[in-house]
Structures are given as C-alpha cells and as structure tokens.
Short mmCIF file of C-alpha atoms in Angstrom, two decimals:
data_model
loop_
_atom_site.label_atom_id
_atom_site.label_comp_id
_atom_site.label_asym_id
_atom_site.label_seq_id
_atom_site.Cartn_x
_atom_site.Cartn_y
_atom_site.Cartn_z
CA MET A 1 -101.68 201.71 65.35
CA ASN A 2 -98.71 200.31 67.33
CA LEU A 3 -97.93 201.61 70.87
CA VAL A 4 -94.38 201.73 72.16
CA ILE A 5 -94.05 199.88 75.48
CA ASP A 6 -91.21 200.70 77.90
CA LYS A 7 -89.27 198.07 79.75
CA LYS A 8 -91.69 198.13 82.71
CA GLY A 9 -94.68 197.82 80.48
CA GLY A 10 -95.78 201.49 80.72
CA ARG A 11 -96.90 203.56 77.83
CA CYS A 12 -94.20 206.04 76.86
CA GLY A 13 -96.80 208.26 75.21
CA ASN A 14 -98.05 209.43 78.70
CA LEU A 15 -94.72 211.04 79.82
CA PRO A 16 -94.93 214.31 77.91
CA THR A 17 -98.45 215.02 79.26
CA SER A 18 -97.41 214.38 82.89
CA MET A 19 -94.34 216.59 82.63
CA THR A 20 -96.34 219.36 81.05
CA MET A 21 -98.88 219.31 83.90
CA LYS A 22 -96.17 219.43 86.52
CA TYR A 23 -94.54 222.35 84.73
CA PHE A 24 -97.76 224.35 84.61
CA ILE A 25 -98.57 223.58 88.25
CA ASN A 26 -95.13 224.73 89.39
CA PHE A 27 -95.32 227.79 87.19
CA PHE A 28 -98.74 228.66 88.60
CA LYS A 29 -97.45 228.31 92.19
CA VAL A 30 -94.49 230.57 91.51
CA LEU A 31 -96.75 233.10 89.79
CA MET A 32 -99.17 233.18 92.73
CA ILE A 33 -96.37 233.62 95.25
CA THR A 34 -94.89 236.43 93.17
CA VAL A 35 -98.26 238.22 92.95
CA ILE A 36 -98.80 237.88 96.71
CA VAL A 37 -95.33 239.25 97.48
CA ILE A 38 -95.87 242.19 95.12
CA CYS A 39 -99.27 242.99 96.70
CA ILE A 40 -97.88 242.84 100.24
CA SER A 41 -94.92 245.02 99.30
CA PHE A 42 -97.19 247.58 97.63
CA PHE A 43 -99.47 247.69 100.67
CA MET A 44 -96.57 248.23 103.06
CA VAL A 45 -95.05 251.00 100.96
CA THR A 46 -98.46 252.71 100.67
CA GLN A 47 -98.99 252.57 104.43
CA LEU A 48 -95.53 253.95 105.03
CA PHE A 49 -96.17 257.02 102.90
CA ASN A 50 -99.67 257.53 104.32
CA THR A 51 -98.31 257.41 107.88
CA HIS A 52 -95.63 259.92 106.99
CA GLU A 53 -98.15 262.33 105.53
CA THR A 54 -100.81 262.19 108.25
CA LYS A 55 -98.87 261.60 111.45
CA GLU A 56 -98.13 265.18 112.50
CA PRO A 57 -101.38 267.14 111.88
CA GLY A 58 -103.40 264.89 114.18
CA VAL A 59 -101.51 265.91 117.33
CA VAL A 60 -100.81 269.60 116.75
CA ASP A 61 -102.41 272.05 119.20
CA SER A 62 -104.96 269.51 120.38
CA SER A 63 -105.69 271.14 123.75
CA PRO A 64 -105.25 274.52 125.46
CA SER A 65 -102.04 275.21 127.37
CA VAL A 66 -101.89 276.37 130.99
CA GLU A 67 -100.46 279.66 129.72
CA GLU A 68 -103.38 280.13 127.36
CA PHE A 69 -105.80 279.73 130.26
CA ILE A 70 -103.81 282.06 132.51
CA GLY A 71 -103.79 284.67 129.77
CA SER A 72 -107.59 284.53 129.54
CA ILE A 73 -108.05 285.52 133.22
CA ALA A 74 -104.81 287.28 134.21
CA GLU A 75 -105.88 290.89 133.64
CA ILE A 76 -109.25 290.29 135.33
CA ALA A 77 -107.44 288.84 138.33
CA ARG A 78 -104.85 291.62 138.36
CA LYS A 79 -107.54 294.34 138.48
CA GLN A 80 -109.67 292.51 141.04
CA GLY A 81 -106.62 291.92 143.20
CA SER A 82 -105.48 295.51 142.97
CA ASP A 83 -108.94 296.89 143.77
CA ASN A 84 -109.57 294.53 146.71
CA ASP A 85 -106.25 294.22 148.56
CA LEU A 86 -105.70 290.67 147.29
CA TYR A 87 -102.84 288.85 145.57
CA ALA A 88 -103.67 288.32 141.89
CA SER A 89 -101.01 285.61 141.86
CA VAL A 90 -102.96 283.63 144.45
CA ILE A 91 -106.26 284.16 142.63
CA ILE A 92 -104.79 282.84 139.37
CA ALA A 93 -102.99 279.93 141.06
CA GLN A 94 -106.21 278.85 142.77
CA ALA A 95 -108.07 279.02 139.46
CA VAL A 96 -105.39 276.88 137.76
CA LEU A 97 -105.37 274.32 140.55
CA GLU A 98 -109.08 274.13 141.32
CA SER A 99 -110.30 274.03 137.72
CA GLU A 100 -107.40 272.09 136.17
CA TYR A 101 -106.70 275.27 134.16
CA GLY A 102 -110.30 275.43 132.98
CA GLN A 103 -110.43 271.84 131.73
CA SER A 104 -112.31 270.11 134.57
CA GLY A 105 -116.01 269.39 134.34
CA LEU A 106 -116.70 272.06 136.93
CA GLY A 107 -114.24 274.62 135.59
CA SER A 108 -115.17 274.38 131.91
CA ALA A 109 -118.32 275.72 130.19
CA PRO A 110 -121.17 275.76 130.95
CA ASN A 111 -120.26 275.69 134.67
CA ASN A 112 -117.25 278.08 134.64
CA ASN A 113 -116.58 277.50 138.34
CA LEU A 114 -112.86 278.23 138.66
CA PHE A 115 -112.55 277.96 142.44
CA GLY A 116 -114.62 274.93 143.38
CA MET A 117 -117.07 277.15 145.24
CA LYS A 118 -120.01 275.23 146.64
CA GLY A 119 -123.64 276.31 146.83
CA SER A 120 -125.49 278.23 144.10
CA TYR A 121 -124.96 281.44 142.13
CA GLN A 122 -128.12 283.34 141.18
CA ASN A 123 -130.02 280.09 141.83
CA ASN A 124 -127.79 278.12 139.45
CA SER A 125 -125.83 275.09 140.64
CA VAL A 126 -124.50 271.72 139.50
CA THR A 127 -123.99 268.56 141.59
CA MET A 128 -120.65 266.83 141.16
CA GLU A 129 -118.28 264.44 142.92
CA THR A 130 -115.41 265.95 144.88
CA SER A 131 -112.57 264.84 147.16
CA GLU A 132 -112.37 265.91 150.80
CA ASP A 133 -109.31 265.76 153.04
CA ASP A 134 -109.94 264.67 156.65
CA GLY A 135 -107.10 266.92 157.80
CA SER A 136 -104.57 264.11 157.92
CA GLY A 137 -104.05 263.72 154.20
CA ASN A 138 -106.69 261.02 153.74
CA MET A 139 -109.01 261.77 150.79
CA THR A 140 -112.61 260.58 150.45
CA LYS A 141 -115.16 261.05 147.63
CA VAL A 142 -118.43 262.92 148.30
CA MET A 143 -121.22 264.48 146.19
CA ALA A 144 -121.81 268.23 146.54
CA ALA A 145 -123.63 271.15 144.90
CA PHE A 146 -121.36 273.73 143.25
CA ARG A 147 -122.05 277.21 141.90
CA LYS A 148 -122.63 277.61 138.18
CA TYR A 149 -121.44 280.84 136.51
CA PRO A 150 -122.15 282.51 133.15
CA SER A 151 -118.45 283.37 132.67
CA TYR A 152 -114.96 283.19 134.15
CA GLU A 153 -115.20 286.86 135.10
CA ALA A 154 -118.34 286.22 137.16
CA SER A 155 -116.57 283.35 138.92
CA ILE A 156 -113.57 285.54 139.81
CA GLN A 157 -115.79 288.38 141.04
CA ASP A 158 -117.77 286.00 143.23
CA TYR A 159 -114.56 284.56 144.68
CA VAL A 160 -113.27 288.07 145.48
CA LYS A 161 -116.58 288.88 147.15
CA LEU A 162 -116.16 285.82 149.39
CA MET A 163 -112.62 286.82 150.32
CA ARG A 164 -113.65 290.39 151.18
CA ASN A 165 -116.97 289.67 152.91
CA GLY A 166 -116.11 286.40 154.62
CA VAL A 167 -118.78 283.95 155.73
CA SER A 168 -122.11 284.50 157.46
CA TRP A 169 -120.73 283.77 160.93
CA ASN A 170 -117.47 285.73 160.48
CA LYS A 171 -117.10 288.68 158.12
CA ASN A 172 -113.32 288.69 158.61
CA PHE A 173 -112.88 284.97 158.07
CA TYR A 174 -110.53 285.45 155.08
CA ALA A 175 -108.76 288.61 156.30
CA GLY A 176 -105.60 286.52 156.54
CA VAL A 177 -105.21 286.64 152.74
CA PHE A 178 -105.28 290.45 152.40
CA LYS A 179 -102.08 292.09 151.20
CA SER A 180 -102.27 294.54 154.08
CA ASN A 181 -102.27 291.65 156.57
CA THR A 182 -99.45 289.61 155.01
CA LYS A 183 -95.80 289.98 154.04
CA SER A 184 -96.01 287.94 150.82
CA TYR A 185 -98.26 285.65 148.84
CA THR A 186 -96.88 282.66 150.76
CA ASP A 187 -98.60 283.95 153.92
CA ALA A 188 -101.87 284.10 152.00
CA THR A 189 -101.57 280.57 150.60
CA LYS A 190 -100.70 279.25 154.05
CA PHE A 191 -103.81 280.87 155.51
CA LEU A 192 -105.99 279.32 152.78
CA THR A 193 -104.77 275.85 153.76
CA GLY A 194 -107.38 274.47 156.12
CA SER A 195 -109.65 277.51 155.81
CA TYR A 196 -110.54 277.54 152.11
CA ALA A 197 -109.46 274.01 151.18
CA THR A 198 -109.20 270.85 153.28
CA ASP A 199 -106.09 269.70 151.38
CA SER A 200 -103.27 269.76 153.93
CA ARG A 201 -100.74 270.54 151.14
CA TYR A 202 -102.83 273.26 149.50
CA ASN A 203 -100.28 276.05 150.07
CA GLU A 204 -97.44 273.95 148.66
CA LYS A 205 -99.39 273.30 145.47
CA LEU A 206 -100.37 276.96 145.07
CA ASN A 207 -96.82 278.15 145.68
CA ALA A 208 -95.50 275.73 143.06
CA VAL A 209 -97.95 277.04 140.44
CA ILE A 210 -97.09 280.67 141.24
CA ALA A 211 -93.36 279.99 140.93
CA LYS A 212 -93.59 277.89 137.76
CA TYR A 213 -95.67 280.42 135.81
CA ASP A 214 -94.17 283.58 137.34
CA LEU A 215 -97.58 284.76 138.55
CA GLN A 216 -96.15 287.36 140.94
CA GLN A 217 -95.95 289.73 137.99
CA TYR A 218 -99.71 290.20 138.20
CA ASP A 219 -99.47 291.52 141.78
CA SER A 220 -98.10 294.77 140.34
CA PRO A 221 -99.63 297.28 137.90
CA VAL A 222 -98.63 297.32 134.24
CA LYS A 223 -95.81 299.80 133.71
CA ASP A 224 -95.37 299.40 129.98
CA LYS A 225 -96.82 297.47 127.05
CA LYS A 226 -95.54 297.20 123.51
CA THR A 227 -96.28 295.13 120.44
CA ILE A 228 -93.50 293.51 118.43
CA THR A 229 -93.50 291.73 115.09
CA VAL A 230 -91.91 288.29 114.86
CA ALA A 231 -88.98 288.26 112.42
CA ASP A 232 -88.02 285.36 110.19
CA GLY A 233 -86.13 282.78 112.26
CA ASP A 234 -87.29 284.17 115.62
CA SER A 235 -88.21 281.87 118.51
CA LEU A 236 -89.95 282.52 121.82
CA MET A 237 -86.66 281.86 123.62
CA HIS A 238 -84.85 284.44 121.47
CA ILE A 239 -87.58 287.05 122.00
CA ALA A 240 -87.72 286.36 125.75
CA LYS A 241 -83.96 286.93 126.10
CA ALA A 242 -84.07 290.06 123.96
CA HIS A 243 -86.75 291.65 126.16
CA ASN A 244 -85.58 290.18 129.49
CA VAL A 245 -88.82 288.31 130.13
CA LYS A 246 -89.78 284.65 130.46
CA VAL A 247 -91.15 282.39 127.72
CA THR A 248 -94.09 281.41 129.92
CA SER A 249 -94.98 285.09 130.33
CA ILE A 250 -95.01 285.72 126.57
CA LYS A 251 -97.29 282.72 126.13
CA GLN A 252 -99.63 284.06 128.82
CA TRP A 253 -99.73 287.62 127.51
CA ASN A 254 -100.60 286.37 124.03
CA GLN A 255 -102.64 283.30 125.05
CA LEU A 256 -100.43 281.01 123.00
CA ARG A 257 -101.21 277.32 122.84
CA SER A 258 -97.67 276.23 121.97
CA ASP A 259 -94.14 277.58 121.46
CA ARG A 260 -94.60 277.86 117.71
CA ILE A 261 -94.62 281.35 116.22
CA GLU A 262 -94.48 282.61 112.62
CA ALA A 263 -92.75 285.48 110.88
CA GLY A 264 -95.04 288.51 110.74
CA GLN A 265 -96.99 287.45 113.84
CA GLN A 266 -97.51 290.23 116.40
CA LEU A 267 -96.85 289.65 120.10
CA ASN A 268 -97.60 291.78 123.16
CA ILE A 269 -94.75 292.35 125.63
CA TYR A 270 -95.60 293.66 129.10
CA LYS A 271 -93.56 295.18 131.91
CA TYR A 272 -94.97 295.04 135.42
#
C-alpha cells in the first residue's frame, strides 16, 4: 500500500481524523455551555415565581396590634375607673407603656403583669431585670421580684387596689390620681411621675399614648352601641368617617390586628 506524503513529509491521511476530533470537542463545549445556561435560566425563573407566590403570606398579621391589646382590657379598665374614681385612660396608657402592650416578658402570659408591680401576688412572683431612673434621667439595670397574675383582669384589679389603698406607710399616697382631686388626666399622669415610676418623663409618655389612641373615651360611660355589617368595598377609613369616630377606636372596639376588613364582617361601633 502506498502512502501519500505532503511537501513537509507529513502523512495526509491524519488530517481528517484531527479535524473531526476538533469538531467534536468544540461541539461538546458549546453543548455543555448551552445546557448550563438553560439550567441557570430555569432555576432563576422558578425562584422568581416561587418568591411571588410565597412572599406575602409570611408577613400577614404576624403580631398583635396595640389596638388589639387595648380592646382586650378597655372595658375592664373603664368599669374599674368608673367604680373607683380613677381615669380609665391613665390605667390603659400605663398598661400599654409598662407591658409593651402585653408583649414584654413580664406583661405576657404566664406573668400577666401589666403595670410592672413589684413584690408577689398570692405568693406568686417572677424575678426579672428592670431599668431604674436615678431622678436625673440616668437609667441603670437591676434585678427585682415582680408580681405574677393569673389574668389581665387580676392585674388591673390589683393596680386599682394599690391606687385606692395606697402604701403601708401612707394610705393616701396615690390620692393625687383620683378624678375628684384632679382637673384632667394630665394632672394624674404628672402625679404618677416620681411617685409610681422613677422615669422623669413618665407623664409625657403616658400623655402621648392617651392622645394617640384616643383613650379619653374610656373615661366616660357607654352611651350607645351598635353593630354594623361591612359592605363590599368598605374600608375602616370610610366607616370611621360615616360614623364620626376614629379608625384606632374601631380597631380597639373590635380588637382588630390590622386595617383589613371583609365584606359581611360585623363591627361594633360605640359612642361614649
């Protein structure tokens, strides 16, 4: 058999094999790159759709609102205030502030201590860290024993008892918070600053809570109550304007966690 020799002495019969190998190698590289691109694109599109589908449900109504907490204690506070010459607005504001609207370790179950009251209740107490003001606005951390209650109602009743009966060395210690001894709730919150709490800005914080959530309404008896049914397209703002009340009040009266309402839902509307 005779071989054909090129001008440089190489064997021409090897050229087709070399070109074929290069072709397949290049083809394989292109194929692999194409597959990788397709896989990456598919993954990104899948993640995009999954994110779109699952994003919202995870953050809806995740924690109670301040209004929901207020609604859970408002009528208890209103009755206790009315029966004991106290401002229900101040009682509620203190509960919101002291317990972080029922979400603090002391204010939430199983402790249910809404007012940061120290000592023990029916021999039940819990030791926790607290901040103390030295009277000049400087806060320090200390450990103290706090009362542990079976319910929010028991906590409110115990607080009212303290206000009415005072302390062991002075039965009239908290007489400065009585309605009969004050012109408005601001006199009561001012008296509590330095007597009930060491925070030098205690009255400012209480007054801000009372104003923001319209808590003065609970200092008066209920004059009227009615139940309405939410119509299609209604919003809390629309209902509030129609009944001349505030959105925050509607949320409190119905212990709503958010502003969302649905057609057919029933809502209580109060007039104080």
